[in-house]
């Protein structure tokens, strides 16, 4: 920056850049991505342009940037250039950083773990982070003394989580239900603190299905709430999945000012295989078994895994993989049933409806496309999002909105989700023929090329409450002002 490029003044290309006569400082870019189709809905950009990066920020988006002005230039002609993909709902906490590599490999530059205390997240982040920006929500259910915990206990846990560096709270009601009263108090306490609050729907009165969606207006009062993975409550437990999805989006539409939501495009879900007292602890796991006519017990779960309906999730070769059949049963029994699991229970009809539904003002009702992936091998937001583009269900602009601009806004990340001058240099380059991300840049650093993850470092996204703790722990942190988030605006 600001160096005098006297020796280059005679190049005809460089001369065009001289707007003031004589010697002027010419911008030198650290990295230029040239010739890609830049799709940046926030700035109304959809054109073949060069993107110049300096010091981790977007410095120029122009029709042509001379190679002489770039320390490094990468030709991305024929590719689509998105603002970096923000996955607003993943799980990376467990698995020694495997989830970071799995998400970076598909172009994710920012992610939020929906259910991991900061103390549990940091070891894996230190060991395995790959240059991304990472936030985490505290899974409050795990730490409450009972299903009907009182306000003072909830306040202590929420304040502790924020001081530790969490962005906010996740209520994992669908798996481990709390009473409606306690659930409503958690939402209220989080709103009082103006921290992030996400809810996997379901209480002791309802469950992780359409009844859980119908319960939201009763729980929310005049508060704000992030409704997690709207598609997942539409698996046909109450009525036809497509009808469930239509009702779920209409409930969200009516709560438009108070809720933000996301849906994912994967076929499999994510749950726990852990059993206690002869039954799976997770109510979602019980639901999955009931859906296919299995008994919601240890015996039923063993049979479902043996039959290849349920899969346990284990790490192999630096990735998490799904294993079913007798091998899956052996792995599951070897650790006393305590393994994450997946079932192929998501309805394609409900997935399509939740991903594409719009309101009267032609805005998406479900704000974002997430994955609920990370360490769960279903990081398909770009791949299946591009399939929706090819199908004609979304435009490229709309996909960029749903995987980057909107989730950045949901989290109040004003310098992410777009490629305006001064924005963070987070970029996802997509091959439109293959329909997959082929390059990712985070904070100006190339973190993935051709599916191979090459980044390191990264930073933790926190609130002003958590900065000092993370700084003391020598962890790079940046504070977000959630008053700026779509959740609270
Ligand atoms: Zn989740």
XYZ file of C-alpha atoms and ligand atoms in Angstrom:
490
model
C 0.000 0.000 0.000
C 1.174 3.470 -0.788
C 4.406 2.475 -2.510
C 5.566 4.460 -5.542
C 5.601 2.297 -8.632
C 7.900 4.583 -10.611
C 9.525 1.760 -12.504
C 6.207 0.646 -13.907
C 5.017 4.006 -15.157
C 5.897 3.147 -18.745
C 3.600 0.169 -18.909
C 0.553 1.214 -20.943
C -1.792 -0.663 -18.586
C -0.361 1.011 -15.530
C -0.693 4.430 -17.136
C -4.441 4.013 -17.143
C -4.325 3.815 -13.392
C -2.640 7.186 -13.038
C -5.351 9.642 -12.313
C -3.127 12.344 -10.891
C -0.263 13.521 -13.034
C 3.257 12.653 -12.049
C 4.158 10.117 -9.421
C 1.169 8.766 -7.568
C 0.988 5.891 -5.147
C -0.354 2.863 -6.965
C -2.362 0.343 -5.057
C -0.603 -2.993 -4.785
C -2.917 -5.881 -4.119
C -1.900 -8.877 -2.029
C -4.178 -11.063 -4.091
C -6.359 -10.525 -7.141
C -9.025 -12.985 -8.286
C -9.494 -12.160 -11.916
C -12.245 -12.705 -14.425
C -14.877 -14.441 -12.297
C -18.588 -13.749 -12.322
C -18.959 -11.765 -9.096
C -22.352 -12.294 -7.483
C -22.828 -9.903 -4.564
C -26.534 -9.338 -3.850
C -25.993 -6.773 -1.082
C -24.221 -4.467 -3.507
C -26.397 -5.368 -6.494
C -23.411 -6.765 -8.375
C -23.611 -9.566 -10.932
C -20.877 -9.136 -13.519
C -17.490 -10.411 -14.651
C -15.061 -8.456 -12.480
C -11.672 -8.622 -10.799
C -11.514 -8.611 -7.018
C -8.458 -7.038 -5.363
C -7.516 -7.794 -1.758
C -5.221 -5.860 0.552
C -4.486 -6.705 4.163
C -7.367 -9.118 4.548
C -9.969 -6.736 3.142
C -11.666 -6.177 -0.184
C -9.857 -3.198 -1.718
C -11.318 -3.079 -5.228
C -13.906 -4.770 -7.401
C -13.209 -3.525 -10.904
C -13.631 -4.564 -14.505
C -9.892 -5.052 -14.873
C -6.993 -4.984 -12.451
C -3.552 -5.182 -14.008
C -1.428 -8.163 -13.070
C 1.417 -5.742 -12.457
C -0.481 -4.453 -9.465
C -0.918 -7.869 -7.863
C 1.531 -9.783 -5.710
C -0.490 -12.838 -6.590
C -3.125 -13.192 -9.264
C -5.461 -16.156 -9.659
C -7.506 -16.619 -12.806
C -11.056 -17.578 -11.869
C -12.625 -16.956 -15.261
C -15.583 -19.245 -15.844
C -16.166 -19.489 -12.091
C -18.707 -17.784 -9.849
C -17.379 -15.569 -7.057
C -19.575 -15.372 -3.940
C -18.976 -13.497 -0.722
C -17.638 -16.171 1.649
C -20.210 -18.772 2.640
C -21.497 -18.254 6.193
C -22.866 -21.478 7.648
C -25.130 -20.264 10.431
C -25.689 -23.726 11.907
C -22.985 -26.392 12.204
C -21.460 -28.703 14.807
C -17.677 -28.715 14.961
C -17.002 -28.789 18.688
C -16.228 -32.464 18.998
C -13.817 -34.224 16.702
C -10.510 -32.357 17.152
C -11.121 -29.862 14.404
C -12.281 -32.336 11.756
C -15.393 -30.197 11.190
C -13.288 -27.179 10.262
C -11.613 -29.072 7.439
C -14.893 -30.589 6.285
C -16.580 -27.178 6.074
C -13.604 -25.359 4.551
C -13.368 -28.077 1.890
C -16.796 -26.987 0.638
C -16.093 -23.264 0.789
C -17.335 -22.194 4.234
C -15.440 -19.181 5.621
C -17.577 -18.396 8.703
C -19.504 -20.839 10.880
C -21.409 -21.016 14.141
C -21.445 -24.147 16.272
C -25.008 -24.602 17.469
C -24.362 -26.258 20.765
C -20.850 -26.245 22.199
C -19.530 -24.471 25.295
C -16.489 -22.309 24.524
C -14.310 -24.381 26.862
C -15.169 -27.466 24.791
C -14.713 -25.680 21.467
C -11.289 -24.114 22.055
C -9.101 -27.263 22.178
C -10.346 -28.424 18.761
C -10.137 -24.886 17.399
C -6.518 -24.567 18.510
C -5.629 -27.936 17.061
C -7.565 -27.864 13.843
C -8.815 -24.425 12.819
C -8.117 -23.605 9.193
C -8.498 -19.832 8.899
C -12.253 -19.496 9.367
C -14.229 -17.223 11.685
C -15.973 -19.392 14.277
C -18.704 -18.659 16.800
C -20.447 -20.941 19.264
C -23.761 -21.156 21.094
C -23.867 -22.618 24.582
C -26.079 -25.744 24.841
C -27.924 -24.719 27.979
C -30.008 -27.905 28.363
C -26.896 -29.898 29.200
C -26.147 -27.758 32.237
C -29.603 -27.152 33.728
C -30.426 -28.996 36.957
C -33.924 -29.942 35.764
C -36.471 -29.655 32.947
C -38.233 -26.880 34.833
C -35.238 -24.876 36.004
C -35.871 -21.426 37.453
C -34.896 -18.022 36.162
C -31.983 -17.363 38.539
C -30.238 -20.584 37.526
C -30.778 -19.741 33.852
C -29.406 -16.208 34.311
C -26.249 -17.538 35.969
C -25.636 -20.003 33.119
C -26.299 -17.449 30.376
C -24.022 -14.841 31.946
C -21.308 -17.434 32.466
C -21.537 -18.586 28.846
C -21.253 -15.031 27.532
C -18.278 -14.261 29.793
C -16.600 -17.412 28.475
C -16.969 -16.181 24.884
C -20.169 -17.739 23.572
C -22.237 -15.715 21.110
C -25.349 -16.839 22.930
C -27.504 -19.802 23.799
C -28.845 -22.883 22.033
C -31.931 -24.536 23.455
C -31.793 -28.159 22.369
C -35.460 -28.782 23.167
C -36.207 -31.247 20.393
C -33.650 -33.739 21.716
C -33.794 -32.989 25.449
C -37.082 -31.200 26.128
C -37.635 -28.609 28.842
C -40.999 -27.399 30.078
C -42.618 -24.641 27.988
C -42.266 -22.270 30.974
C -38.522 -22.852 31.341
C -38.030 -22.632 27.569
C -39.827 -19.270 27.496
C -37.721 -17.995 30.402
C -34.475 -18.941 28.591
C -35.633 -17.044 25.504
C -36.518 -14.067 27.702
C -33.199 -14.056 29.592
C -31.250 -14.243 26.337
C -33.283 -11.367 24.887
C -32.690 -9.384 28.064
C -28.913 -9.865 27.561
C -29.307 -9.216 23.825
C -27.293 -12.352 23.103
C -27.955 -14.813 20.293
C -30.641 -17.389 21.055
C -31.429 -20.374 18.855
C -33.976 -23.084 19.529
C -34.213 -26.639 18.202
C -37.971 -26.679 18.654
C -39.819 -28.931 21.040
C -40.760 -28.897 24.742
C -42.212 -31.434 27.165
C -45.624 -30.462 25.705
C -44.731 -30.946 22.048
C -41.673 -32.386 20.303
C -39.300 -32.010 17.378
C -42.074 -31.895 14.779
C -44.861 -29.639 13.536
C -46.400 -29.329 17.028
C -43.108 -27.750 18.098
C -43.499 -25.141 15.344
C -47.114 -24.468 16.346
C -45.887 -23.841 19.909
C -43.448 -21.017 18.971
C -46.015 -18.154 19.139
C -46.924 -19.253 22.692
C -43.279 -19.321 23.847
C -41.878 -16.231 22.198
C -43.993 -13.426 23.756
C -42.603 -10.246 22.290
C -39.056 -11.622 22.216
C -36.759 -12.532 19.327
C -35.676 -16.058 18.412
C -33.647 -18.036 15.884
C -35.677 -21.100 14.918
C -33.160 -23.802 14.006
C -33.449 -25.897 10.811
C -37.131 -25.364 9.969
C -37.159 -28.277 7.493
C -36.450 -30.785 10.254
C -39.910 -30.434 11.818
C -41.554 -31.531 8.589
C -40.855 -35.272 8.425
C -44.449 -36.394 8.247
C -45.093 -37.114 11.925
C -48.250 -34.951 12.046
C -49.416 -34.827 8.433
C -47.952 -35.029 4.938
C -44.401 -33.531 4.931
C -45.205 -30.985 2.192
C -48.306 -29.818 4.085
C -46.245 -29.614 7.267
C -43.655 -27.490 5.482
C -46.301 -25.124 4.115
C -47.779 -24.676 7.574
C -44.326 -24.247 9.162
C -43.335 -21.490 6.716
C -46.683 -19.726 7.187
C -46.136 -19.711 10.984
C -42.655 -18.263 10.444
C -44.068 -15.705 8.012
C -46.569 -14.525 10.631
C -43.677 -14.128 13.131
C -41.473 -12.408 10.553
C -40.518 -9.472 12.817
C -39.515 -11.745 15.668
C -37.825 -14.796 14.211
C -34.935 -15.608 11.961
C -34.639 -19.116 10.655
C -32.617 -21.362 8.426
C -33.099 -24.712 6.734
C -30.692 -27.265 5.356
C -30.685 -29.355 2.195
C -29.223 -32.648 3.428
C -31.085 -35.927 3.412
C -29.744 -37.239 6.709
C -30.344 -35.776 10.150
C -27.981 -35.582 13.097
C -28.720 -37.026 16.520
C -27.275 -39.115 19.322
C -27.194 -42.880 19.737
C -26.636 -42.649 23.474
C -29.016 -44.746 25.537
C -29.854 -44.737 29.246
C -32.337 -46.865 31.158
C -33.020 -48.931 28.057
C -34.042 -46.033 25.767
C -32.281 -43.508 23.505
C -31.791 -40.286 25.473
C -32.562 -38.106 22.456
C -36.233 -37.703 21.652
C -35.261 -37.121 18.008
C -33.673 -40.582 17.894
C -36.888 -42.028 19.366
C -38.916 -40.173 16.680
C -36.729 -41.610 13.917
C -37.289 -45.138 15.193
C -41.041 -44.620 15.480
C -41.203 -43.218 11.949
C -39.974 -46.540 10.549
C -41.876 -48.792 12.928
C -38.988 -49.586 15.300
C -39.459 -49.738 19.041
C -37.983 -46.562 20.659
C -35.610 -48.601 22.819
C -32.014 -49.859 22.858
C -33.276 -53.001 21.133
C -35.094 -51.049 18.438
C -32.079 -48.826 17.846
C -29.729 -51.798 17.561
C -32.039 -53.322 14.954
C -32.286 -50.030 13.030
C -28.479 -49.761 12.830
C -28.162 -53.427 11.841
C -30.766 -52.883 9.102
C -28.867 -49.889 7.715
C -31.579 -47.368 8.603
C -29.494 -45.741 11.342
C -25.805 -44.894 10.909
C -23.235 -44.180 13.587
C -20.702 -41.457 12.924
C -16.991 -42.076 13.427
C -13.759 -40.431 12.330
C -11.799 -42.111 9.555
C -8.931 -40.645 7.599
C -9.540 -37.097 8.777
C -13.253 -37.165 7.968
C -16.365 -38.178 9.803
C -18.057 -41.091 8.057
C -21.350 -42.903 8.554
C -21.321 -46.612 9.302
C -24.381 -48.864 9.400
C -25.030 -52.598 9.452
C -23.339 -55.020 11.828
C -20.144 -52.950 11.746
C -22.127 -49.950 12.936
C -23.664 -51.986 15.761
C -20.194 -53.122 16.901
C -18.827 -49.561 16.936
C -21.900 -48.342 18.821
C -21.759 -51.078 21.463
C -17.985 -50.696 21.893
C -18.465 -47.190 23.333
C -21.558 -48.041 25.376
C -23.900 -46.457 22.751
C -22.396 -42.968 23.074
C -21.898 -42.110 19.384
C -23.436 -39.427 17.172
C -25.874 -40.867 14.645
C -27.777 -40.043 11.493
C -30.964 -41.307 9.905
C -32.136 -40.586 6.318
C -35.383 -38.967 7.471
C -35.585 -35.601 5.717
C -38.347 -35.096 3.185
C -37.181 -33.713 -0.191
C -40.560 -31.945 -0.562
C -40.201 -30.189 2.806
C -36.566 -29.370 1.992
C -37.590 -27.729 -1.276
C -40.484 -25.764 0.222
C -38.505 -24.415 3.182
C -35.562 -23.452 0.954
C -37.605 -21.555 -1.620
C -40.766 -20.175 0.072
C -41.285 -16.417 -0.226
C -43.657 -13.942 1.408
C -45.908 -11.276 -0.180
C -42.949 -8.913 -0.467
C -40.992 -11.492 -2.512
C -38.569 -12.077 0.394
C -37.484 -15.504 1.572
C -39.437 -16.618 4.630
C -36.609 -18.901 5.734
C -33.702 -16.469 5.875
C -30.768 -18.752 5.185
C -29.576 -22.098 3.916
C -27.405 -23.781 6.550
C -26.149 -27.358 6.753
C -26.392 -28.432 10.425
C -23.231 -30.159 9.243
C -19.630 -29.522 10.252
C -18.551 -32.859 11.691
C -21.721 -34.410 10.312
C -21.040 -35.290 6.645
C -23.829 -33.259 5.101
C -22.089 -29.984 4.255
C -24.096 -29.644 1.068
C -25.290 -26.003 1.107
C -23.318 -25.024 -2.009
C -23.613 -28.331 -3.847
C -27.367 -28.734 -3.403
C -27.927 -24.971 -3.561
C -26.314 -25.030 -7.007
C -28.623 -27.926 -7.894
C -31.569 -25.674 -7.005
C -30.060 -22.982 -9.244
C -29.765 -25.419 -12.134
C -33.304 -26.570 -11.527
C -34.474 -22.958 -11.731
C -35.753 -22.787 -8.146
C -33.181 -20.168 -7.079
C -31.154 -17.624 -9.015
C -27.433 -17.328 -8.340
C -28.156 -14.013 -6.605
C -30.688 -15.736 -4.384
C -28.298 -18.535 -3.520
C -25.597 -15.991 -2.598
C -28.183 -14.257 -0.429
C -29.162 -17.474 1.342
C -25.684 -18.898 1.953
C -23.807 -15.675 2.631
C -25.533 -12.285 2.800
C -28.525 -13.298 4.925
C -26.681 -15.454 7.473
C -24.081 -12.673 7.865
C -26.918 -10.243 8.589
C -28.567 -12.670 10.998
C -25.365 -12.624 13.037
C -24.751 -8.862 12.707
C -21.580 -9.411 10.663
C -21.605 -6.114 8.792
C -18.182 -6.717 7.205
C -19.110 -10.160 5.893
C -21.705 -11.450 3.428
C -20.775 -8.924 0.751
C -17.790 -7.785 -1.311
C -17.943 -4.029 -0.845
C -14.738 -2.074 -0.371
C -13.494 -2.577 3.181
C -15.404 -5.823 3.702
C -13.516 -8.809 5.065
C -11.824 -10.624 2.200
C -13.903 -13.772 2.618
C -14.689 -15.294 -0.775
C -16.042 -18.591 -2.039
C -15.315 -19.467 -5.663
C -17.757 -21.916 -7.202
C -17.338 -24.021 -10.317
C -20.759 -23.649 -11.965
C -20.304 -26.746 -14.130
C -19.450 -29.106 -11.282
C -21.674 -27.132 -8.920
C -19.138 -27.190 -6.092
C -16.856 -24.729 -4.312
C -13.355 -24.942 -5.693
C -11.602 -22.179 -3.774
C -12.079 -20.305 -0.518
C -10.383 -17.194 0.782
C -10.836 -16.149 4.412
C -9.452 -12.880 5.725
C -7.421 -12.597 2.525
C -5.794 -15.998 3.089
C -6.320 -18.823 0.613
C -7.737 -21.581 2.826
C -8.997 -24.092 0.244
C -8.062 -24.923 -3.309
C -9.697 -27.687 -5.315
C -11.254 -29.183 -2.193
C -7.867 -29.364 -0.460
C -7.783 -27.365 2.767
C -4.629 -25.287 3.133
C -5.606 -22.626 5.688
C -4.564 -22.192 9.278
C -5.355 -19.926 12.206
C -8.703 -18.202 12.298
C -10.600 -16.263 14.887
C -13.420 -16.648 17.360
C -16.562 -14.609 16.972
C -17.831 -13.442 20.326
C -19.760 -10.636 22.030
C -18.205 -7.733 23.941
C -18.673 -9.867 27.105
C -16.245 -12.539 25.892
C -13.384 -10.557 24.387
C -11.263 -10.265 27.524
C -11.495 -13.971 28.428
C -10.547 -15.022 24.900
C -7.745 -12.461 24.736
C -6.359 -13.733 28.045
C -6.515 -17.231 26.576
C -4.396 -15.915 23.668
C -7.180 -16.689 21.235
C -7.781 -14.282 18.327
C -11.272 -12.903 18.858
C -13.541 -10.336 17.303
C -16.664 -8.946 18.922
C -19.923 -8.658 17.061
C -22.619 -6.167 18.029
C -25.772 -8.267 18.026
C -27.877 -5.095 18.146
C -26.899 -4.920 14.461
C -28.087 -8.456 13.778
C -31.218 -9.342 11.834
C -32.281 -11.206 14.991
C -32.597 -7.961 16.951
C -33.352 -5.442 14.198
Zn -27.808 -28.623 14.941
